[in-house]
PDB file of C-alpha atoms in Angstrom:
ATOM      1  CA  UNK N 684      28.803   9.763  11.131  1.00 43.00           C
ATOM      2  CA  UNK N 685      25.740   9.402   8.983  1.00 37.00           C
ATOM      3  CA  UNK N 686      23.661   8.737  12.042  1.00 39.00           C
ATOM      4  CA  UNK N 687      25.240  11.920  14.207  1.00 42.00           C
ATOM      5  CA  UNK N 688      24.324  13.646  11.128  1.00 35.00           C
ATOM      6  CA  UNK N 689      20.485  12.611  11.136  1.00 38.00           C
ATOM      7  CA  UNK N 690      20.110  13.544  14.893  1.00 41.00           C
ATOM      8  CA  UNK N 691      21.409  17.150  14.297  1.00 41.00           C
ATOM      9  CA  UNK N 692      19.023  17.638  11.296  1.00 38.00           C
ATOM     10  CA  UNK N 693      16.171  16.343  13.305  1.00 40.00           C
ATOM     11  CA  UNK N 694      16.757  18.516  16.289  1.00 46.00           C
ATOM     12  CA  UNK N 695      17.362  21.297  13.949  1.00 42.00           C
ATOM     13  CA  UNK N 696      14.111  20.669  12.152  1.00 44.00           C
ATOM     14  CA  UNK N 697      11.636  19.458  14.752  1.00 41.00           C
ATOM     15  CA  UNK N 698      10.002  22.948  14.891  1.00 43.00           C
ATOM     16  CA  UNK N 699       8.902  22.861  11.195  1.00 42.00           C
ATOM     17  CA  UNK N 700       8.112  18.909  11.833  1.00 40.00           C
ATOM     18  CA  UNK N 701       5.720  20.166  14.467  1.00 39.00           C
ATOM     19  CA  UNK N 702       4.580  22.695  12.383  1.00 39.00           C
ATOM     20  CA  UNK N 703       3.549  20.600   9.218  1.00 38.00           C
ATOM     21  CA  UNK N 704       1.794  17.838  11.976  1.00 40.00           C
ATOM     22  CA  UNK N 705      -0.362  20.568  13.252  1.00 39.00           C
ATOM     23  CA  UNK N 706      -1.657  22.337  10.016  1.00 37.00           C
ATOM     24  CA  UNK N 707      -1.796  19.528   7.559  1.00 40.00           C
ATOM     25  CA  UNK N 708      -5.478  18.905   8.335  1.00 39.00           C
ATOM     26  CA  UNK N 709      -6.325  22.653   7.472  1.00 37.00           C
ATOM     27  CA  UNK N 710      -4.182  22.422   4.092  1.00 38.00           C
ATOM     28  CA  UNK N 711      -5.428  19.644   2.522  1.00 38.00           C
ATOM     29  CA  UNK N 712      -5.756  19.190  -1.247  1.00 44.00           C
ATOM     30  CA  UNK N 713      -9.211  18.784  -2.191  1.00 59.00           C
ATOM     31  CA  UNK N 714     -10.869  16.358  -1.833  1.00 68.00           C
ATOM     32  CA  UNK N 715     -11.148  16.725   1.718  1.00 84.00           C
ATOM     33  CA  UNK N 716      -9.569  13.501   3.820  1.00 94.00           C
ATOM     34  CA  UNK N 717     -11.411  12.850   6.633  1.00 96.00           C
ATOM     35  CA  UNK N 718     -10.148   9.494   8.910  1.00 97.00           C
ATOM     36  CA  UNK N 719     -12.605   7.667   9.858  1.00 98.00           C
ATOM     37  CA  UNK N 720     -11.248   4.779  11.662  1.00 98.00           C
ATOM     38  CA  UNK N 721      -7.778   4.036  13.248  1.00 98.00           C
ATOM     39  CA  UNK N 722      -7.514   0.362  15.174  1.00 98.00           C
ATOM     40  CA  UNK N 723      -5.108  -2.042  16.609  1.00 98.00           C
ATOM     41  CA  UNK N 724      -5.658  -5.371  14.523  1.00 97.00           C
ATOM     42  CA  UNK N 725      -3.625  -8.598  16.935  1.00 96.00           C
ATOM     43  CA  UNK N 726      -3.676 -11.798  16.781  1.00 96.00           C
ATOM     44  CA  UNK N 727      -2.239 -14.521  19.062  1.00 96.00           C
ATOM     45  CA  UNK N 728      -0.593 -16.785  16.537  1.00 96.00           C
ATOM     46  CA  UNK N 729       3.432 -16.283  16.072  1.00 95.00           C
ATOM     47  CA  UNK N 730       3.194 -15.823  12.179  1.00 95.00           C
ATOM     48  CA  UNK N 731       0.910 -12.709  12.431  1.00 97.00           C
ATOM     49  CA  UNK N 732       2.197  -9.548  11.468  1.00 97.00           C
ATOM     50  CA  UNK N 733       4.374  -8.235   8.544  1.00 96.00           C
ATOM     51  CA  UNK N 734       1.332  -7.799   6.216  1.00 97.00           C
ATOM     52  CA  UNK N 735       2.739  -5.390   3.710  1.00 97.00           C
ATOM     53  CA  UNK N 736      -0.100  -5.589   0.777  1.00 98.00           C
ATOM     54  CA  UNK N 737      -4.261  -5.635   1.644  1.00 99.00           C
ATOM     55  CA  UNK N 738      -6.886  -5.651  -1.020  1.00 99.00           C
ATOM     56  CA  UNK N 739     -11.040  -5.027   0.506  1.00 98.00           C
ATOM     57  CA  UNK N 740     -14.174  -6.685  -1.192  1.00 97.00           C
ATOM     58  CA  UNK N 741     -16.247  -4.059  -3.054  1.00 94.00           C
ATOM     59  CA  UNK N 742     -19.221  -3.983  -0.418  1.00 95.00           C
ATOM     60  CA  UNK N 743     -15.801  -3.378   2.766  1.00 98.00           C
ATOM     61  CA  UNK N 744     -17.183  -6.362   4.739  1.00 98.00           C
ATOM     62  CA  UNK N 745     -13.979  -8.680   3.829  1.00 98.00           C
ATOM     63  CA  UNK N 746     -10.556  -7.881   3.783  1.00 98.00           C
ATOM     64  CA  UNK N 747      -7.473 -10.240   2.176  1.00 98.00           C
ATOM     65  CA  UNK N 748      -3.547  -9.274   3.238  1.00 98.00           C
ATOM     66  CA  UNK N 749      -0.192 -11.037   2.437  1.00 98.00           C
ATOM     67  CA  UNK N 750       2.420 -10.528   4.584  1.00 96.00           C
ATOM     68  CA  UNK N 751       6.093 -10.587   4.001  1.00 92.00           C
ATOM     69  CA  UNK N 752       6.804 -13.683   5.966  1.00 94.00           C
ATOM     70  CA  UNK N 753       5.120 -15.777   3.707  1.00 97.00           C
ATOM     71  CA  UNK N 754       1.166 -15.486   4.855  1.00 98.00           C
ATOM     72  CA  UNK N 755      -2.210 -14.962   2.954  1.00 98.00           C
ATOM     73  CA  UNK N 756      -5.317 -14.192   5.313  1.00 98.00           C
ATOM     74  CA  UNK N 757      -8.671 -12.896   5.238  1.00 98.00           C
ATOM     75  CA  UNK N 758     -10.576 -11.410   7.610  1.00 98.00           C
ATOM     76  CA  UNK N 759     -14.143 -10.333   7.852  1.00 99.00           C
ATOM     77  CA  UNK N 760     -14.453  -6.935   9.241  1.00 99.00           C
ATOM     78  CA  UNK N 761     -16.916  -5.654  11.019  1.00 98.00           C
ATOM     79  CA  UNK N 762     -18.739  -2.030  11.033  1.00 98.00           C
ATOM     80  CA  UNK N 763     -20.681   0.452  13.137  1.00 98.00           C
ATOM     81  CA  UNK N 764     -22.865   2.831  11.184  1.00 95.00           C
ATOM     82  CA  UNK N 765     -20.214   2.192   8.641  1.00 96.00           C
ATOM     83  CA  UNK N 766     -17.135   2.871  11.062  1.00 97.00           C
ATOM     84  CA  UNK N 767     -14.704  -0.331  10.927  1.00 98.00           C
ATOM     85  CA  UNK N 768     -14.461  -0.977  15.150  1.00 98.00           C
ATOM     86  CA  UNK N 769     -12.466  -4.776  14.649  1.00 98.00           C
ATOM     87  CA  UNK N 770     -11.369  -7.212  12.459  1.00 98.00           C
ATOM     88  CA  UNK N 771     -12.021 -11.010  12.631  1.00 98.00           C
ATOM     89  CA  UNK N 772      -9.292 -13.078  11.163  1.00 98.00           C
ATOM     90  CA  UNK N 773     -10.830 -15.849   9.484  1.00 97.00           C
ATOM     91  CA  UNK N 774      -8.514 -17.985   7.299  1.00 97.00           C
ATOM     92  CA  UNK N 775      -4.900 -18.009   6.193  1.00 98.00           C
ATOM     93  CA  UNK N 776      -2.739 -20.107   4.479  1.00 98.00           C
ATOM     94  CA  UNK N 777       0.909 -20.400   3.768  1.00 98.00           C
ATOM     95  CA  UNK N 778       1.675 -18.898   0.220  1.00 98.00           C
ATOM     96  CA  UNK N 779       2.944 -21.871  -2.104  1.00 98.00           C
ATOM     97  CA  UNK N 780       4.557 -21.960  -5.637  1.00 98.00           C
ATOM     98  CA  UNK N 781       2.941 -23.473  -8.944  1.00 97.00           C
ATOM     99  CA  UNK N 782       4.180 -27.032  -7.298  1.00 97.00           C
ATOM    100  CA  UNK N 783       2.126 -26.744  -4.405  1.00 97.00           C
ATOM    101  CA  UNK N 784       5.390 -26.623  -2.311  1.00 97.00           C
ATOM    102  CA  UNK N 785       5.444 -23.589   0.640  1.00 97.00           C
ATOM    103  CA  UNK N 786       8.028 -20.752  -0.603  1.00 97.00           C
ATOM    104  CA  UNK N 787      10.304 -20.204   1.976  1.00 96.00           C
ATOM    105  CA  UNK N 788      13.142 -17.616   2.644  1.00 94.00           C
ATOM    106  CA  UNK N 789      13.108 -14.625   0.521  1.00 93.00           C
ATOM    107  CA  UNK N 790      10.833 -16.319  -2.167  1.00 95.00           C
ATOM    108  CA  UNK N 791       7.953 -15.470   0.141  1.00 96.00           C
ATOM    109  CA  UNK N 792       8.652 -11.842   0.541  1.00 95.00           C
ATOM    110  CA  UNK N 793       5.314 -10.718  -0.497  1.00 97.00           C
ATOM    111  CA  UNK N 794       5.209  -7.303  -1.024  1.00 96.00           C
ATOM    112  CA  UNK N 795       1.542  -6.172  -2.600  1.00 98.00           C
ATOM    113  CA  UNK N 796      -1.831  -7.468  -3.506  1.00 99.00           C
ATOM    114  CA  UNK N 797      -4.457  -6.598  -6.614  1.00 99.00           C
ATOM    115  CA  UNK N 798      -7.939  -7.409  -6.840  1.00 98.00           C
ATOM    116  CA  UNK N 799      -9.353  -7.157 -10.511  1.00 97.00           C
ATOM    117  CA  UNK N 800     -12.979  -7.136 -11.516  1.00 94.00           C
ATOM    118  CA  UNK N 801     -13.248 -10.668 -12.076  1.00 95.00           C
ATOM    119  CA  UNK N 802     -12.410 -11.691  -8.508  1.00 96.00           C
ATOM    120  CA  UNK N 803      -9.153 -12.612  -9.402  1.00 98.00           C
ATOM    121  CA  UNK N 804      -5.950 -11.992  -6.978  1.00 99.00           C
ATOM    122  CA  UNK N 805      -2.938 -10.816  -8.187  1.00 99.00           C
ATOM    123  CA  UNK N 806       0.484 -10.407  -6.128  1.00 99.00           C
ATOM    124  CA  UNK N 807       3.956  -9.073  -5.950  1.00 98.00           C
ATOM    125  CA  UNK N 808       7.472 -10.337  -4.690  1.00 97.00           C
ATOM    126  CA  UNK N 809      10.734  -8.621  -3.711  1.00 93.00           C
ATOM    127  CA  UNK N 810      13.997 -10.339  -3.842  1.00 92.00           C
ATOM    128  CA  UNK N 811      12.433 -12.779  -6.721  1.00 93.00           C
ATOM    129  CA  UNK N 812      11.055  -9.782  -8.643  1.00 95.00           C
ATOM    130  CA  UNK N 813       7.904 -10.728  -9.818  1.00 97.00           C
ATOM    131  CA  UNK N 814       3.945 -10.766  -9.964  1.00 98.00           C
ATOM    132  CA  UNK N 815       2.249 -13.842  -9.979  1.00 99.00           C
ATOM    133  CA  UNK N 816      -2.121 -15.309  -9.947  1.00 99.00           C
ATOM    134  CA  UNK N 817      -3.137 -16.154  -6.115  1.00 99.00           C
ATOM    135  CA  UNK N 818      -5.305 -18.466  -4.905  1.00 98.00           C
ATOM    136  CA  UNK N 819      -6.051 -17.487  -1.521  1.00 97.00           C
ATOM    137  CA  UNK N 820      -7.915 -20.670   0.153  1.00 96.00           C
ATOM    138  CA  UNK N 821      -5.029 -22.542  -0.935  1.00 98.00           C
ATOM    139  CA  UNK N 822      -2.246 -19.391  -1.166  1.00 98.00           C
ATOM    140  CA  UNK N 823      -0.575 -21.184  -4.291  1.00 98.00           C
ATOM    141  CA  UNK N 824       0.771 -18.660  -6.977  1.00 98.00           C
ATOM    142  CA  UNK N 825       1.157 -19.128 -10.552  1.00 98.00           C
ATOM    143  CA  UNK N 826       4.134 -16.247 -12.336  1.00 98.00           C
ATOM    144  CA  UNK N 827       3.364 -14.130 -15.002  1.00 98.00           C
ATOM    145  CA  UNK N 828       5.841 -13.223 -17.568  1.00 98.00           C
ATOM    146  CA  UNK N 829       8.436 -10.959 -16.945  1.00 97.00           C
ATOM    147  CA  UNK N 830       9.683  -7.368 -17.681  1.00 96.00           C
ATOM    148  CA  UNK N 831      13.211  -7.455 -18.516  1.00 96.00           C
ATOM    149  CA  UNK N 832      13.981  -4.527 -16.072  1.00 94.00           C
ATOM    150  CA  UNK N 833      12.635  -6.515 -13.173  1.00 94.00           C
ATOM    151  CA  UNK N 834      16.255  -8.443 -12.642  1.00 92.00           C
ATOM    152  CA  UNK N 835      18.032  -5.436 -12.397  1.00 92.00           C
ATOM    153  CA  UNK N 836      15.862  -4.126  -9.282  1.00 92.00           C
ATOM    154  CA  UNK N 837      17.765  -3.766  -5.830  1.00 89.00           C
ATOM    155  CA  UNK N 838      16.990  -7.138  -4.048  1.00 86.00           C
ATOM    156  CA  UNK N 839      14.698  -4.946  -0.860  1.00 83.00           C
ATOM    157  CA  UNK N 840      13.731  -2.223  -3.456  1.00 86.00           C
ATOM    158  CA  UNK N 841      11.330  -4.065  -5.319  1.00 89.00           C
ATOM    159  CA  UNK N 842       7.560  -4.736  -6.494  1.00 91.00           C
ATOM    160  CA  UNK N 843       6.053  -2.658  -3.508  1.00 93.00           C
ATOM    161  CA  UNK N 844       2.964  -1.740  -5.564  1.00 97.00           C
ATOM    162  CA  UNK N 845       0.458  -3.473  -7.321  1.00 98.00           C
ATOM    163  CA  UNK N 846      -3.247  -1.964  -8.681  1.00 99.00           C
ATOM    164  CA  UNK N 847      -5.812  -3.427 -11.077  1.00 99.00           C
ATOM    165  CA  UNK N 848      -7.038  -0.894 -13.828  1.00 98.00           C
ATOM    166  CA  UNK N 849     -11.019  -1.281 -13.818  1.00 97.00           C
ATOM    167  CA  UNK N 850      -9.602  -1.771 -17.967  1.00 97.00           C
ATOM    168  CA  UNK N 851      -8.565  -5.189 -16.601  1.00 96.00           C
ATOM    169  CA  UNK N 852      -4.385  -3.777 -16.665  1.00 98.00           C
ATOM    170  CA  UNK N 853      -2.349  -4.476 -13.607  1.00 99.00           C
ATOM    171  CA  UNK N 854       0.126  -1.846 -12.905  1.00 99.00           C
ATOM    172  CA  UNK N 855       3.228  -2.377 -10.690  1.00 98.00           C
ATOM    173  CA  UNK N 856       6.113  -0.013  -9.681  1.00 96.00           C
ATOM    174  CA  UNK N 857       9.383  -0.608  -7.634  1.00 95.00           C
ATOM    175  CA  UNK N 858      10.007   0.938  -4.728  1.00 91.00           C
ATOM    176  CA  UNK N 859      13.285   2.117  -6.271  1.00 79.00           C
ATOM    177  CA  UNK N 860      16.888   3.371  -4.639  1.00 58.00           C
ATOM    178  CA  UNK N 861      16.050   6.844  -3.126  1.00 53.00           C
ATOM    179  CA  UNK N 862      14.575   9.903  -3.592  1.00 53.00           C
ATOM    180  CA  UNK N 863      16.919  11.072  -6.200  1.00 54.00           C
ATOM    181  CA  UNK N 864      16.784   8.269  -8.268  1.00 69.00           C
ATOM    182  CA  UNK N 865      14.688   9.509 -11.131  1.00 87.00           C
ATOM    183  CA  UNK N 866      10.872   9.513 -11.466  1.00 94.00           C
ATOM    184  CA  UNK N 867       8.894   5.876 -10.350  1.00 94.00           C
ATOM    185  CA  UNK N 868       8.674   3.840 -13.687  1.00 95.00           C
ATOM    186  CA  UNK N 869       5.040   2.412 -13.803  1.00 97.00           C
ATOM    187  CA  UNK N 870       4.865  -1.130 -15.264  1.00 98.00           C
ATOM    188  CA  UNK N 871       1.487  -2.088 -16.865  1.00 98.00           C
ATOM    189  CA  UNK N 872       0.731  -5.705 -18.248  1.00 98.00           C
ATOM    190  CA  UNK N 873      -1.987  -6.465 -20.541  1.00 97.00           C
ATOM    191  CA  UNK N 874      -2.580 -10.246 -20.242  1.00 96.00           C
ATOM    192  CA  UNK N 875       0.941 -10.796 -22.460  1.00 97.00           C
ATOM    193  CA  UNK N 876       3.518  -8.681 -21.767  1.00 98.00           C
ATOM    194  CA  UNK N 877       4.875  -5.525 -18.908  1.00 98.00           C
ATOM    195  CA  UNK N 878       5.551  -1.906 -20.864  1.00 98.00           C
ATOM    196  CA  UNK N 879       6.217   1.177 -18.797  1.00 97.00           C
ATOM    197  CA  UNK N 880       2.655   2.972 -18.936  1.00 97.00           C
ATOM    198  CA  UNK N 881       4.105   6.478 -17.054  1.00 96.00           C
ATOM    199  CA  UNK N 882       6.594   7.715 -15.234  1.00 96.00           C
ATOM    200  CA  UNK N 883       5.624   8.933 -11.479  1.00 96.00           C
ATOM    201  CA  UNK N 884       7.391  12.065 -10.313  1.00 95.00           C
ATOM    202  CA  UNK N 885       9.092  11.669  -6.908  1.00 94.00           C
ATOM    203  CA  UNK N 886       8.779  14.742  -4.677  1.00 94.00           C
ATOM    204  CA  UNK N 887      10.734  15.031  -1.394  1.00 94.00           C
ATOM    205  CA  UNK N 888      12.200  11.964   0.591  1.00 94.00           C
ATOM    206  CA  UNK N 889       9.270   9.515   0.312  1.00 96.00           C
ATOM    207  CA  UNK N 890       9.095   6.041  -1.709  1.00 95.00           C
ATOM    208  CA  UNK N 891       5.818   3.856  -3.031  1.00 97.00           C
ATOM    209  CA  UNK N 892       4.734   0.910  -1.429  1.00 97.00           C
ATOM    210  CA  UNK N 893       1.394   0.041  -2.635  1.00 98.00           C
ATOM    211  CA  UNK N 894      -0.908   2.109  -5.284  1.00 98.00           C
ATOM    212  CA  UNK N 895      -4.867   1.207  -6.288  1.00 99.00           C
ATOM    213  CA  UNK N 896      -7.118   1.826  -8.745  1.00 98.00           C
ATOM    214  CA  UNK N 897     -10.630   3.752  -7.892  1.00 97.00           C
ATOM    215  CA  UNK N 898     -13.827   2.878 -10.295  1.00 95.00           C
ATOM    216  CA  UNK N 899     -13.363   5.693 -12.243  1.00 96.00           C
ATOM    217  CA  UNK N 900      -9.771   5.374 -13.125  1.00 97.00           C
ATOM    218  CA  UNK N 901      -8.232   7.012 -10.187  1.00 98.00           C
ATOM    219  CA  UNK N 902      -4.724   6.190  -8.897  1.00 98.00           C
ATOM    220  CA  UNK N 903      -3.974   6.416  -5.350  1.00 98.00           C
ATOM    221  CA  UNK N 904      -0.216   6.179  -4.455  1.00 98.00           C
ATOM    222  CA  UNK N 905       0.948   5.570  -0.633  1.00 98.00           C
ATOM    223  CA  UNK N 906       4.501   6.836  -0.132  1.00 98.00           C
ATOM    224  CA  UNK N 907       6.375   6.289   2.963  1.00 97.00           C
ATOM    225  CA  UNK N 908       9.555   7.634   4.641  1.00 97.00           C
ATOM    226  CA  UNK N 909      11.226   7.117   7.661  1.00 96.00           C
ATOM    227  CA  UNK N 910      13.124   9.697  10.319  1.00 96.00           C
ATOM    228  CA  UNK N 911      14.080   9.555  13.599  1.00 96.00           C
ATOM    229  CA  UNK N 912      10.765  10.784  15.127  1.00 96.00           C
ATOM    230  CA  UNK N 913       8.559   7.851  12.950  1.00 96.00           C
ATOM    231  CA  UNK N 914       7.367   7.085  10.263  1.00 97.00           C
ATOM    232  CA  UNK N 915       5.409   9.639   7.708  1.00 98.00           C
ATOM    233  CA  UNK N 916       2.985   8.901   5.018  1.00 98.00           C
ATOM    234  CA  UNK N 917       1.627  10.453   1.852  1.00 98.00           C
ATOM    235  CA  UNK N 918      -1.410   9.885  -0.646  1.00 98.00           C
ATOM    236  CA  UNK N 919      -1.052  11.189  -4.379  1.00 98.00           C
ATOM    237  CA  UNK N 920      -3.420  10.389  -6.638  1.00 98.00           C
ATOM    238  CA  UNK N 921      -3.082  10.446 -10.299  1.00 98.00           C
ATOM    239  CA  UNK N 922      -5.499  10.327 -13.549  1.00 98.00           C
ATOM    240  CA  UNK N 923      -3.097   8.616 -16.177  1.00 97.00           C
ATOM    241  CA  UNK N 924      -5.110  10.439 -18.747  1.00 96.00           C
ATOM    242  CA  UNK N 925      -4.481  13.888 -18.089  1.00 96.00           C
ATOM    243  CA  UNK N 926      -1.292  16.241 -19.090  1.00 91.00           C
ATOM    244  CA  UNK N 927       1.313  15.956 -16.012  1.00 91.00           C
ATOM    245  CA  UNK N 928      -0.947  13.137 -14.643  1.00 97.00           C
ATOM    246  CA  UNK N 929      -3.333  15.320 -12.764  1.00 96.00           C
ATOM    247  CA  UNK N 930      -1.520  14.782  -9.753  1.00 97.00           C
ATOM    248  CA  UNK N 931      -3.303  15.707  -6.570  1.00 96.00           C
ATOM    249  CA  UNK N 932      -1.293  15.286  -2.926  1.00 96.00           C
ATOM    250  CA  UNK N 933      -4.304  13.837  -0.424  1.00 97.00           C
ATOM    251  CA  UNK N 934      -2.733  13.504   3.098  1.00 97.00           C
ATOM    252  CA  UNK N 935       1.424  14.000   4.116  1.00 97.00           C
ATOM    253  CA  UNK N 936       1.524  12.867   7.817  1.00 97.00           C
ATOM    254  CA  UNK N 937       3.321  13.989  10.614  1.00 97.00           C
ATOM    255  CA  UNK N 938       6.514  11.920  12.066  1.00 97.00           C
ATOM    256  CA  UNK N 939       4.919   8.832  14.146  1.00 96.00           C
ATOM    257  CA  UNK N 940       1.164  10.337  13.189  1.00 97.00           C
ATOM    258  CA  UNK N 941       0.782   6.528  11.929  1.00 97.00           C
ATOM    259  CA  UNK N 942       2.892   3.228  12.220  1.00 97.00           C
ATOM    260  CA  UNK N 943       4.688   1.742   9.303  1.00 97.00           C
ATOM    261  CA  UNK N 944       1.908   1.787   6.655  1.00 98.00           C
ATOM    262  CA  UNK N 945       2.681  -0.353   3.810  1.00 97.00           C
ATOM    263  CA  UNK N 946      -0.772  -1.354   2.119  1.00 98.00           C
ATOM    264  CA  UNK N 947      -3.279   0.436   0.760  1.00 99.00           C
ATOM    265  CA  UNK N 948      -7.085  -0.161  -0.810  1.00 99.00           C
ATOM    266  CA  UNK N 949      -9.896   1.276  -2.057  1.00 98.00           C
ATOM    267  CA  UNK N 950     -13.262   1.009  -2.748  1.00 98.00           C
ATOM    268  CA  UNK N 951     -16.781   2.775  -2.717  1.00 96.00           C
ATOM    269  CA  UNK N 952     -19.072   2.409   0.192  1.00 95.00           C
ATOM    270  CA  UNK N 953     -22.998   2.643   0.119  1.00 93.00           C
ATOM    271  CA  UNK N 954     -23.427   6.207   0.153  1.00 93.00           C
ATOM    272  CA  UNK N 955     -21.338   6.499  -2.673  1.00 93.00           C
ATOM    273  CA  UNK N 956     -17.979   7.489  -1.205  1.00 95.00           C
ATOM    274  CA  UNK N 957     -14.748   6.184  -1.987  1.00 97.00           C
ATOM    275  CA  UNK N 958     -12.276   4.969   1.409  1.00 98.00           C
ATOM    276  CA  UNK N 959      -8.947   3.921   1.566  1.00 99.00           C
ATOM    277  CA  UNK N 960      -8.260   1.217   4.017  1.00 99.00           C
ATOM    278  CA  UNK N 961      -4.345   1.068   5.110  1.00 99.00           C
ATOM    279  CA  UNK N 962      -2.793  -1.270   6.640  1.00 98.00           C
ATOM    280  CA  UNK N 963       0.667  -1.260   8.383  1.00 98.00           C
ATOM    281  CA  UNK N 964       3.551  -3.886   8.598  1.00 96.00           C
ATOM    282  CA  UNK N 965       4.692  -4.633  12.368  1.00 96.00           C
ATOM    283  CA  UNK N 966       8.091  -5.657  11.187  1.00 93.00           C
ATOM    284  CA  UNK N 967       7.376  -8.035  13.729  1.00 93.00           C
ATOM    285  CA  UNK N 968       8.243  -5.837  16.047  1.00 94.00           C
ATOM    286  CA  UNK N 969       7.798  -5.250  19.484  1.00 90.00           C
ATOM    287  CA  UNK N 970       7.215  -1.500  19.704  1.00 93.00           C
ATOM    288  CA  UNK N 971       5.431  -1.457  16.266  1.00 96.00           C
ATOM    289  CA  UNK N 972       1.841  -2.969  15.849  1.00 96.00           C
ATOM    290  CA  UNK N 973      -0.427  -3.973  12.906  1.00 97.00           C
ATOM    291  CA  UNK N 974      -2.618  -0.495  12.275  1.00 98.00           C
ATOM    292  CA  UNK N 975      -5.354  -0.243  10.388  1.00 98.00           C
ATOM    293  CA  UNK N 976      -6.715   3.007   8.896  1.00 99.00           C
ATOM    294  CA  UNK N 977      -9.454   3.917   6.902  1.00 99.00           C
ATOM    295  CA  UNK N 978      -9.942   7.258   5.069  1.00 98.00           C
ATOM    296  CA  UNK N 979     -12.914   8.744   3.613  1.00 98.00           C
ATOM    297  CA  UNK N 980     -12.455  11.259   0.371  1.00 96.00           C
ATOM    298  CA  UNK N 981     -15.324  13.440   1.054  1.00 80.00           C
ATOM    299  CA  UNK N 982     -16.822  15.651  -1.881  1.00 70.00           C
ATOM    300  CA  UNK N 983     -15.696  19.583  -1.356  1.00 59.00           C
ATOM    301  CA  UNK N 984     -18.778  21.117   0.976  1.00 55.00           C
ATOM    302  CA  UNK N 985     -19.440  17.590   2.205  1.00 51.00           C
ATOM    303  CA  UNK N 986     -19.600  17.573   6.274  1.00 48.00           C
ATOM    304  CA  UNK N 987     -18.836  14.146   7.233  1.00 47.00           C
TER     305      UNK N 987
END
């Protein structure tokens, strides 16, 4: 019934899908997204794919993703005039507990990844609800403490994002249980102990899966949903500092415009501008693939 239901609705609103695909580039929020870069990343080996969390080196010449099979790898990427044309995987390594020991089954369902401004790796788990140090040579993780409300998260609806505050804070949020379910509580840890920091309004039928800090304080938020036609995407960004958040909607794709994407970074490229590299998970799945897209946020005025 459900399903019968969700064809009807689509077929009833494919015109205004249609619609929003072909005007969303004209009504953009400030500042103006311009993509710069959309590739096929594939490798050969059976354990590639899934890579639901992604974290770029502040000069965008390296690249580190965890997938949700278990996996840490890192890749060197390589540029044209700036433009990302491929990515060259370079080393990976099965993630591992404190003990050294592989995690296996749902233990190893790693959801997002956080770079602070030390070097240092941070990353989150569903199903075992927690955020935890990683090594990423060796992919062994040591836990952090624990917010009490982290047990009581549905066992898929978990620690989907992850973001280091240039104040040295990581910040995590759930995914949650649906639209309706109340604003996005947003965790922050200060080297002792979680405390909710905000609360993220939800708008509309998307859910977070990864979030990241710009230089200057700046929260980006990817939101995904899913319907018949694909899957859609949004960027919010946020200043926690300002009344309602200063929230700012970036980019709401079409249905299918982009494949599942899952992971988001950002940093500041030579000429001063900040991208977003994405990356998508593959679900390890034939007709899906492992996308990678990267966005600039050009000033107002600025041609690109």
């Amino acid at each position: 019934m459900q399903r019968r239901f969700e064809r009807k609705l689509i077929r009833a609103c494919l015109p205004f899908f249609l619609l929003i695909a072909c005007v969303a580039p004209a009504a953009q929020t400030e500042p103006v997204v311009q993509v710069d870069s959309v590739l096929t990343w594939s490798h050969p080996a059976p354990w590639f794919g899934g890579f639901s969390g992604v974290e770029v080196n502040a000069d965008g010449t390296r690249l580190t993703a965890v997938s949700d099979r278990g996996r840490v790898v890192q890749a060197r990427m390589v540029r044209e005039a700036g433009r990302l044309v491929a990515l060259e995987l370079e080393e990976n390594a099965p993630l591992k507990g404190a003990d050294g020991k592989a995690l296996r089954g749902q233990m190893r369902d790693a959801e997002a990844l956080a770079l602070d401004d030390t070097g240092q790796l941070y990353i989150s788990f569903e199903h075992d609800h927690h955020v935890a140090r990683l090594a990423p040579e060796s992919g062994v993780t040591t836990p952090l403490p624990r917010h009490d409300d982290f047990a009581g998260f549905a066992p898929n609806a978990g620690m989907e994002t992850l973001a280091a505050h240039p104040d040295g804070r990581l910040f995590a949020a759930p995914e949650g249980g649906g639209p309706t379910s109340g604003p996005i509580p947003l965790y922050a840890f200060d080297g002792t102990a979680w405390t909710i920091a905000a609360e993220i309004p939800r708008h509309g039928p998307f859910l977070p899966v990864d979030a990241d800090f710009a230089e200057d304080g700046t929260l980006y938020l990817l939101e995904r949903t899913i319907t018949p036609l694909g899957f859609r995407s949004r960027i919010r960004s946020f200043d926690l500092t300002a009344p309602g958040l200063g929230e700012v909607t970036l980019l709401t794709s079409g249905p299918g415009q982009y494949d599942n994407l899952e992971a988001l970074s950002t940093w500041q490229d030579a000429a001063g501008q900040t991208r977003l590299t994405l990356l998508s998970d593959d679900n390890f799945f034939v007709m899906q693939r492992n996308e990678v897209v990267e966005l600039i946020l050009a000033k107002p005025g600025v041609e690109g």
